[in-house]
Amino acid sequence: MQKYDLIVIGGGIVGIATAYKWQLTNPNSRVVVLEKEGALARHQTGRNSGVIHSGIYYKPGSLKAKTCFDGYAQLVEFAKEHNVAHDICGKVIVATDESELPQIDAILQKGKENGLDGLKILGPDEIREVEPEVNGVKAIFVPQTGIIDYVDFTNKMAARITNIQKDSAILKGFNVVRIRNKPSGTTIVKSERGEFEAPIVIACGGLESDRLAKLDGVDAGMKIVPFRGDYYDLTPQGQHKVKNLIYPVPNPEFPFLGVHFTRMIHGGVECGPNAVFSFKREGYDKTSFSIKDSFDALTYGGTWKLFKTHWKHGMGEYERAFSKAKFLQALQKLIPGLTDSDITPARAGVRAQALSNDGKLVDDFVIQKGNGAIHVLNAPSPAATASLAIADEILNRIGTNYNE
Ligand SMILES: Cc1cc2nc3c(=O)[nH]c(=O)nc-3n(C[C@H](O)[C@H](O)[C@H](O)COP(=O)(O)OP(=O)(O)OC[C@H]3O[C@@H](n4cnc5c(N)ncnc54)[C@H](O)[C@@H]3O)c2cc1C
């Protein structure tokens, strides 16, 4: 049994940010991070769009709005100080027809309420000055949005933890299978390679977060449903058609932002991701399938309620997943001059999206206490941007004055 002051389960950006913030405020205490993969950031964190979100979309007063705004500042400061490649290049959110104008106004209003300065409304000619290939009737230019290397960011935070305290540890290849609280108030976390004990345990398991919570007796009335996002790359011939980041007006019924164009920090431009119900949580091919994950999702009433309400939208997403022509059509809404040879199929990511028993996609971040651990139960986008502020939020809930 190895004893620590804090155990963090999950070595994605949220787990590592939490361990890092703890270590920063409690330099003498010993932290262990247990990650089941052989490297950090293998799932959502290493497969996202690499965008630093400004916070414009989120409901004012929500945890997403608060932590995105605050996390943005902390993220950029850390990136500057520790040499993480990033670029605050700005983005445009583009309405391509009149029916989207009320949504543009609503997003602008939210952005202002969330404290963003310098937002600009662009007309068709001004849009073309920023993004010459884009066809739009009205757009918002968001100067705060940027791009970053989130894997490097996560690894650099992890390195700081063991620099601050040499007896802390980031253990890879440690799959957690059991969480048990002792009457003395400490918690035992069992991994396939040994047991660990600490007075405080924080679980940040991403796509596995509901299962970790269940191990700890939490019934949160929600389950993780995986939504795969496929990307295409712009081919070298198509790359000049995008300068920075181009986003559509999102469908307000979903927490996803719609297929967009993203210049990547290490070069190239990605298009996507779509949002397709996935039959495997950590499966990155179009045909990935897991009996356990599919059984879990398809025996859950919430999934069927979601299907019933949004079947038409879901079918559209499936069509786009299997048809390059349909995917291209969605992209051509923003850039009509994009051609079939401008795009080529690329990687995929899977979002961990909590779905409530009544079939609603849970919009805000959810952090909940179990018997022996605190669980991050819903941390979809913009949780990478917000990670350091989510860490503060978690640590505030347990009190940061913990000392040896
Ligand atoms: C396609 C896509 C695009 C996105 N784009 C953006 C974006 O541009 N900007 C942005 O801010 N956000 C974006 N997001 C969201 C962002 O990536 C996630 O919100 C964030 O990475 C969540 O971090 P996490 O640490 O909670 O989860 P993860 O990165 O998934 O990490 C969870 C970790 O827990 C580990 N784990 C799970 N179970 C166990 C266990 N039993 N034992 C030990 N370890 C375990 C996993 O192996 C994993 O490493 C995107 C997400 C996706 C999928």
XYZ file of C-alpha atoms and ligand atoms in Angstrom:
457
model
C 0.000 0.000 0.000
C 1.514 3.312 -1.080
C 0.371 6.374 0.890
C 0.009 9.840 -0.618
C -1.686 13.113 0.360
C -3.677 13.268 -2.864
C -4.540 10.704 -5.515
C -5.705 11.906 -8.931
C -7.190 9.302 -11.264
C -6.752 10.148 -14.955
C -3.846 11.757 -16.759
C -5.749 13.951 -19.180
C -5.556 17.739 -19.003
C -8.143 18.043 -16.195
C -6.460 15.462 -13.935
C -2.990 16.850 -14.527
C -4.139 20.467 -14.052
C -5.766 19.468 -10.756
C -2.639 17.677 -9.516
C -0.488 20.620 -10.654
C -2.608 23.288 -8.930
C -2.649 21.212 -5.753
C 1.117 20.777 -5.845
C 1.616 24.498 -6.450
C -0.396 25.437 -3.350
C 0.850 22.489 -1.240
C 4.502 22.097 -2.261
C 5.358 19.798 0.651
C 2.595 17.282 0.066
C 2.906 14.179 -2.102
C 0.609 13.659 -5.074
C 0.186 10.622 -7.280
C -1.569 10.596 -10.647
C -2.772 7.175 -11.851
C -3.183 6.946 -15.622
C -4.172 3.698 -17.305
C -2.479 4.400 -20.647
C 1.263 4.331 -21.316
C 1.331 8.115 -21.854
C -0.606 11.181 -20.736
C -3.291 12.866 -22.859
C -4.025 9.810 -25.008
C -7.785 10.361 -25.191
C -9.823 13.591 -25.404
C -6.922 15.879 -24.527
C -4.684 14.506 -27.275
C -7.451 14.258 -29.863
C -9.211 17.578 -29.639
C -9.199 20.552 -32.024
C -6.442 22.386 -30.183
C -8.501 25.559 -29.829
C -8.188 28.003 -26.935
C -11.819 28.980 -26.510
C -12.736 32.527 -25.563
C -15.880 31.672 -23.589
C -18.285 33.405 -25.980
C -20.838 30.596 -26.285
C -21.575 29.670 -22.697
C -24.546 30.584 -20.569
C -23.534 33.555 -18.391
C -23.047 32.443 -14.795
C -22.530 28.782 -15.724
C -19.471 26.856 -14.599
C -18.429 26.628 -18.265
C -18.566 30.419 -18.693
C -16.778 31.141 -15.429
C -13.999 28.560 -15.759
C -13.444 29.176 -19.476
C -12.887 32.897 -18.927
C -10.639 32.361 -15.934
C -8.929 29.242 -17.330
C -8.142 31.064 -20.580
C -5.998 33.622 -18.764
C -4.206 30.973 -16.721
C -3.638 28.781 -19.788
C -2.080 31.571 -21.830
C 0.106 32.639 -18.906
C 1.379 29.071 -18.382
C 1.942 28.604 -22.123
C 4.020 31.798 -22.302
C 6.033 30.965 -19.208
C 6.715 27.341 -20.173
C 7.141 27.746 -23.889
C 4.076 25.817 -25.062
C 3.413 26.557 -28.738
C 0.299 28.719 -29.058
C -1.065 31.576 -31.137
C -3.903 33.969 -30.323
C -5.066 34.343 -33.903
C -8.790 35.111 -33.450
C -11.729 33.447 -35.160
C -14.902 34.237 -37.061
C -18.337 32.780 -36.299
C -20.226 33.068 -39.565
C -23.950 33.243 -40.339
C -24.424 32.011 -43.896
C -28.112 32.912 -44.199
C -30.635 35.269 -42.649
C -32.217 32.567 -40.488
C -29.010 32.421 -38.399
C -28.947 36.126 -37.561
C -30.877 35.894 -34.264
C -28.339 33.293 -33.114
C -25.445 35.612 -34.012
C -27.026 38.341 -31.882
C -27.592 35.907 -29.010
C -23.950 34.708 -29.116
C -22.661 38.280 -29.213
C -24.797 39.151 -26.210
C -23.512 36.135 -24.258
C -19.916 37.031 -25.168
C -20.384 40.546 -23.794
C -22.037 39.252 -20.633
C -19.150 36.812 -20.209
C -16.720 39.736 -20.189
C -15.183 39.552 -23.676
C -13.842 42.818 -25.077
C -13.201 43.714 -28.673
C -15.860 41.503 -30.293
C -16.632 42.877 -33.741
C -19.614 42.402 -36.032
C -18.552 41.943 -39.649
C -20.612 42.379 -42.816
C -20.004 40.302 -46.000
C -17.107 42.484 -47.268
C -15.422 42.649 -43.874
C -15.734 38.869 -43.534
C -13.841 38.494 -46.819
C -11.103 40.832 -45.547
C -10.503 38.388 -42.665
C -11.225 35.133 -44.534
C -11.301 35.776 -48.305
C -12.970 32.460 -49.260
C -15.836 32.652 -46.759
C -19.387 33.307 -47.791
C -21.353 34.925 -44.984
C -24.068 37.473 -44.377
C -22.837 38.467 -40.934
C -20.094 37.281 -38.593
C -18.600 37.859 -35.169
C -14.847 38.303 -35.015
C -13.555 36.974 -31.686
C -10.023 38.283 -31.121
C -9.339 36.169 -27.987
C -9.593 32.733 -29.637
C -6.331 30.907 -30.234
C -4.669 27.580 -30.954
C -2.311 25.541 -28.799
C -0.532 22.210 -28.389
C -2.582 20.656 -25.546
C -0.427 17.507 -25.298
C 2.718 19.539 -24.694
C 0.768 21.729 -22.264
C -0.310 18.639 -20.264
C 3.165 17.116 -20.244
C 4.737 20.390 -19.103
C 2.271 20.706 -16.196
C 3.069 17.093 -15.255
C 6.798 17.830 -15.296
C 6.248 20.801 -12.969
C 4.525 18.553 -10.401
C 7.593 16.354 -9.917
C 9.912 19.372 -10.165
C 8.106 20.992 -7.235
C 7.977 17.769 -5.179
C 10.311 14.930 -6.086
C 8.267 12.435 -4.030
C 5.157 13.029 -6.126
C 4.611 10.630 -9.008
C 2.874 10.427 -12.372
C 2.295 6.709 -12.893
C 1.400 5.449 -16.354
C -0.086 2.027 -17.055
C -2.070 2.065 -13.777
C -5.691 1.171 -14.511
C -7.929 1.927 -11.518
C -10.423 -0.851 -10.821
C -11.700 -0.122 -7.324
C -12.325 2.823 -4.986
C -13.054 2.093 -1.331
C -13.424 4.506 1.574
C -12.144 3.433 4.984
C -13.925 4.269 8.253
C -10.828 6.307 9.207
C -11.743 8.767 6.434
C -9.058 7.860 3.913
C -9.704 6.210 0.575
C -8.045 3.190 -0.987
C -7.669 3.198 -4.744
C -6.884 -0.159 -6.264
C -5.168 -0.322 -9.628
C -4.215 -3.416 -11.576
C -0.636 -2.810 -10.431
C -0.995 -1.964 -6.749
C -2.974 -0.146 -4.090
C -2.770 3.491 -3.043
C -4.219 5.337 -0.060
C -4.876 9.046 0.501
C -7.217 11.325 2.462
C -8.293 13.015 -0.784
C -9.014 11.374 -4.133
C -10.091 13.194 -7.293
C -11.284 11.237 -10.320
C -10.930 12.864 -13.745
C -11.575 9.862 -15.982
C -13.011 11.539 -19.091
C -14.791 8.870 -21.132
C -14.713 6.535 -18.108
C -15.803 9.099 -15.525
C -19.288 7.657 -14.879
C -17.824 4.179 -14.351
C -15.267 5.505 -11.851
C -18.103 7.326 -10.069
C -20.133 4.132 -9.955
C -17.193 2.317 -8.324
C -17.475 4.979 -5.609
C -21.215 4.652 -5.082
C -22.265 7.767 -7.004
C -25.609 7.745 -8.756
C -25.565 11.056 -10.567
C -28.569 10.384 -12.800
C -26.376 10.589 -15.878
C -24.177 8.425 -18.044
C -21.351 9.162 -20.435
C -22.364 8.746 -24.048
C -19.490 8.856 -26.518
C -19.775 11.112 -29.578
C -17.081 10.543 -32.162
C -15.842 13.506 -34.147
C -14.247 12.820 -37.525
C -11.827 15.271 -39.078
C -10.659 15.938 -42.604
C -7.386 17.684 -43.405
C -7.122 20.372 -46.019
C -4.740 19.113 -48.698
C -1.784 21.376 -49.608
C -3.808 22.699 -52.581
C -6.729 23.671 -50.293
C -4.800 25.165 -47.406
C -4.687 28.716 -48.759
C -8.491 28.831 -48.483
C -8.343 29.188 -44.688
C -6.325 31.790 -42.811
C -7.196 30.960 -39.194
C -10.373 29.634 -37.554
C -13.794 29.633 -39.216
C -16.848 28.452 -37.286
C -20.521 28.129 -38.261
C -23.377 29.304 -36.083
C -23.945 26.309 -33.777
C -27.260 24.518 -33.414
C -28.481 25.762 -30.008
C -30.018 22.350 -29.250
C -26.590 20.709 -28.993
C -23.466 21.427 -26.987
C -21.299 20.857 -30.114
C -20.054 23.736 -32.236
C -20.607 22.329 -35.741
C -17.931 21.403 -38.302
C -15.373 24.174 -38.519
C -11.972 24.981 -39.992
C -9.043 25.094 -37.597
C -5.489 26.084 -38.403
C -3.317 23.781 -36.311
C -0.454 25.073 -34.193
C 2.138 22.819 -35.858
C 0.889 23.465 -39.387
C -1.975 22.364 -41.604
C -5.699 22.984 -41.371
C -8.308 20.563 -40.012
C -12.018 20.492 -40.806
C -14.507 18.973 -38.399
C -15.423 17.443 -36.073
C -18.906 16.099 -36.713
C -20.684 14.450 -33.749
C -21.723 10.830 -34.256
C -22.993 8.465 -31.561
C -20.132 5.982 -31.100
C -20.350 2.273 -30.298
C -17.020 2.420 -28.440
C -15.904 4.995 -25.869
C -12.217 4.956 -26.671
C -12.577 3.828 -30.297
C -11.330 6.049 -33.065
C -12.364 4.277 -36.275
C -15.730 4.643 -37.982
C -16.409 0.945 -37.327
C -15.022 0.756 -33.751
C -17.288 -1.389 -31.599
C -17.274 -2.531 -27.977
C -19.911 -4.902 -26.616
C -19.562 -3.435 -23.119
C -19.828 0.196 -24.247
C -22.685 -0.469 -26.677
C -24.582 -2.514 -24.095
C -24.121 0.248 -21.515
C -25.357 2.945 -23.889
C -28.199 1.002 -25.487
C -29.656 -0.321 -22.226
C -29.780 3.226 -20.863
C -33.173 4.892 -21.151
C -31.569 8.317 -21.653
C -29.966 7.169 -24.923
C -33.314 6.135 -26.431
C -34.963 9.354 -25.316
C -32.147 11.258 -27.020
C -32.493 9.171 -30.201
C -36.243 9.729 -30.230
C -35.920 13.500 -30.006
C -32.959 13.966 -32.326
C -33.130 11.013 -34.746
C -33.242 13.255 -37.810
C -30.160 15.226 -36.798
C -28.411 11.953 -35.832
C -29.076 10.414 -39.237
C -27.577 13.491 -40.898
C -24.456 13.115 -38.777
C -24.180 9.423 -39.754
C -24.495 10.288 -43.434
C -21.695 12.830 -43.061
C -19.555 10.278 -41.210
C -19.682 7.797 -44.079
C -19.929 10.153 -47.065
C -17.129 12.514 -48.016
C -19.540 14.321 -50.365
C -21.943 15.077 -47.481
C -19.115 16.226 -45.225
C -17.881 18.486 -48.018
C -21.387 19.895 -48.450
C -21.444 20.951 -44.780
C -18.057 22.640 -45.176
C -19.112 24.344 -48.412
C -21.764 26.244 -46.498
C -18.869 28.293 -45.135
C -16.444 28.058 -48.079
C -18.415 27.491 -51.299
C -15.211 27.192 -53.356
C -13.963 24.148 -51.433
C -13.605 21.088 -53.692
C -13.414 17.332 -53.185
C -9.658 17.336 -53.776
C -9.178 20.075 -51.128
C -10.013 17.652 -48.290
C -8.713 14.262 -47.235
C -9.921 12.004 -44.372
C -7.898 12.384 -41.187
C -8.029 11.391 -37.514
C -10.952 11.248 -35.057
C -11.618 12.114 -31.431
C -14.372 10.952 -29.065
C -16.161 13.364 -26.745
C -17.260 12.261 -23.284
C -20.705 13.811 -23.085
C -22.921 13.222 -20.079
C -26.525 12.323 -20.866
C -29.162 12.559 -18.162
C -31.771 9.886 -17.446
C -34.376 12.024 -19.204
C -32.394 12.077 -22.458
C -30.910 15.589 -22.156
C -27.287 16.307 -23.060
C -25.883 17.824 -19.872
C -24.629 21.244 -20.861
C -22.544 22.414 -17.917
C -19.509 20.902 -16.240
C -20.445 18.575 -13.367
C -18.282 17.900 -10.312
C -19.745 15.640 -7.642
C -18.622 14.114 -4.363
C -18.832 10.354 -3.922
C -18.176 8.202 -0.854
C -14.406 8.280 -1.173
C -13.583 10.659 -4.025
C -14.579 13.819 -5.851
C -15.629 13.060 -9.425
C -15.446 15.229 -12.519
C -18.493 13.789 -14.243
C -18.935 16.046 -17.241
C -15.996 17.956 -18.689
C -16.571 18.325 -22.428
C -15.346 21.288 -24.490
C -14.088 23.854 -23.419
C -12.605 21.843 -20.534
C -9.126 21.859 -22.094
C -9.152 25.673 -22.193
C -10.753 25.811 -18.745
C -8.631 23.065 -17.137
C -6.657 25.205 -14.682
C -9.825 26.967 -13.506
C -11.695 23.655 -13.230
C -8.800 22.554 -11.021
C -9.323 25.652 -8.832
C -13.029 24.888 -8.658
C -12.388 21.328 -7.477
C -9.737 22.377 -4.971
C -11.971 25.152 -3.621
C -14.625 22.576 -2.940
C -12.280 20.532 -0.762
C -10.442 23.545 0.693
C -6.926 24.385 -0.399
C -5.475 24.777 3.109
C -4.801 21.116 3.383
C -1.297 20.595 4.756
C 0.652 17.605 5.909
C -13.036 15.942 -30.886
C -12.854 16.871 -29.733
C -12.557 18.235 -29.948
C -12.394 19.099 -28.856
N -11.943 20.370 -29.061
C -11.627 21.147 -27.999
C -10.982 22.395 -28.168
O -10.621 22.756 -29.294
N -10.756 23.162 -27.078
C -11.112 22.771 -25.819
O -10.911 23.529 -24.864
N -11.689 21.565 -25.619
C -11.914 20.743 -26.671
N -12.427 19.490 -26.482
C -12.725 19.064 -25.124
C -11.472 18.698 -24.354
O -10.552 17.981 -25.144
C -11.886 17.865 -23.140
O -12.890 18.575 -22.478
C -10.716 17.639 -22.185
O -9.624 17.087 -22.882
C -11.157 16.732 -21.054
O -10.013 16.381 -20.331
P -10.087 15.180 -19.295
O -8.778 15.158 -18.599
O -11.328 15.322 -18.503
O -10.322 13.878 -20.195
P -9.300 12.977 -21.015
O -8.337 13.773 -21.779
O -10.131 12.023 -21.788
O -8.505 12.208 -19.888
C -9.085 11.243 -19.049
C -7.986 10.285 -18.669
O -8.439 9.372 -17.686
C -7.844 8.125 -17.942
N -8.633 7.082 -17.281
C -9.912 6.749 -17.516
N -10.294 5.709 -16.730
C -9.223 5.398 -15.966
C -8.980 4.392 -14.972
N -9.918 3.510 -14.609
N -7.749 4.348 -14.395
C -6.775 5.225 -14.745
N -6.932 6.177 -15.709
C -8.155 6.266 -16.301
C -7.876 8.026 -19.465
O -6.981 7.062 -19.969
C -7.531 9.446 -19.863
O -6.154 9.635 -20.056
C -12.593 18.607 -27.542
C -12.876 17.250 -27.338
C -12.963 16.384 -28.403
C -13.174 14.927 -28.147
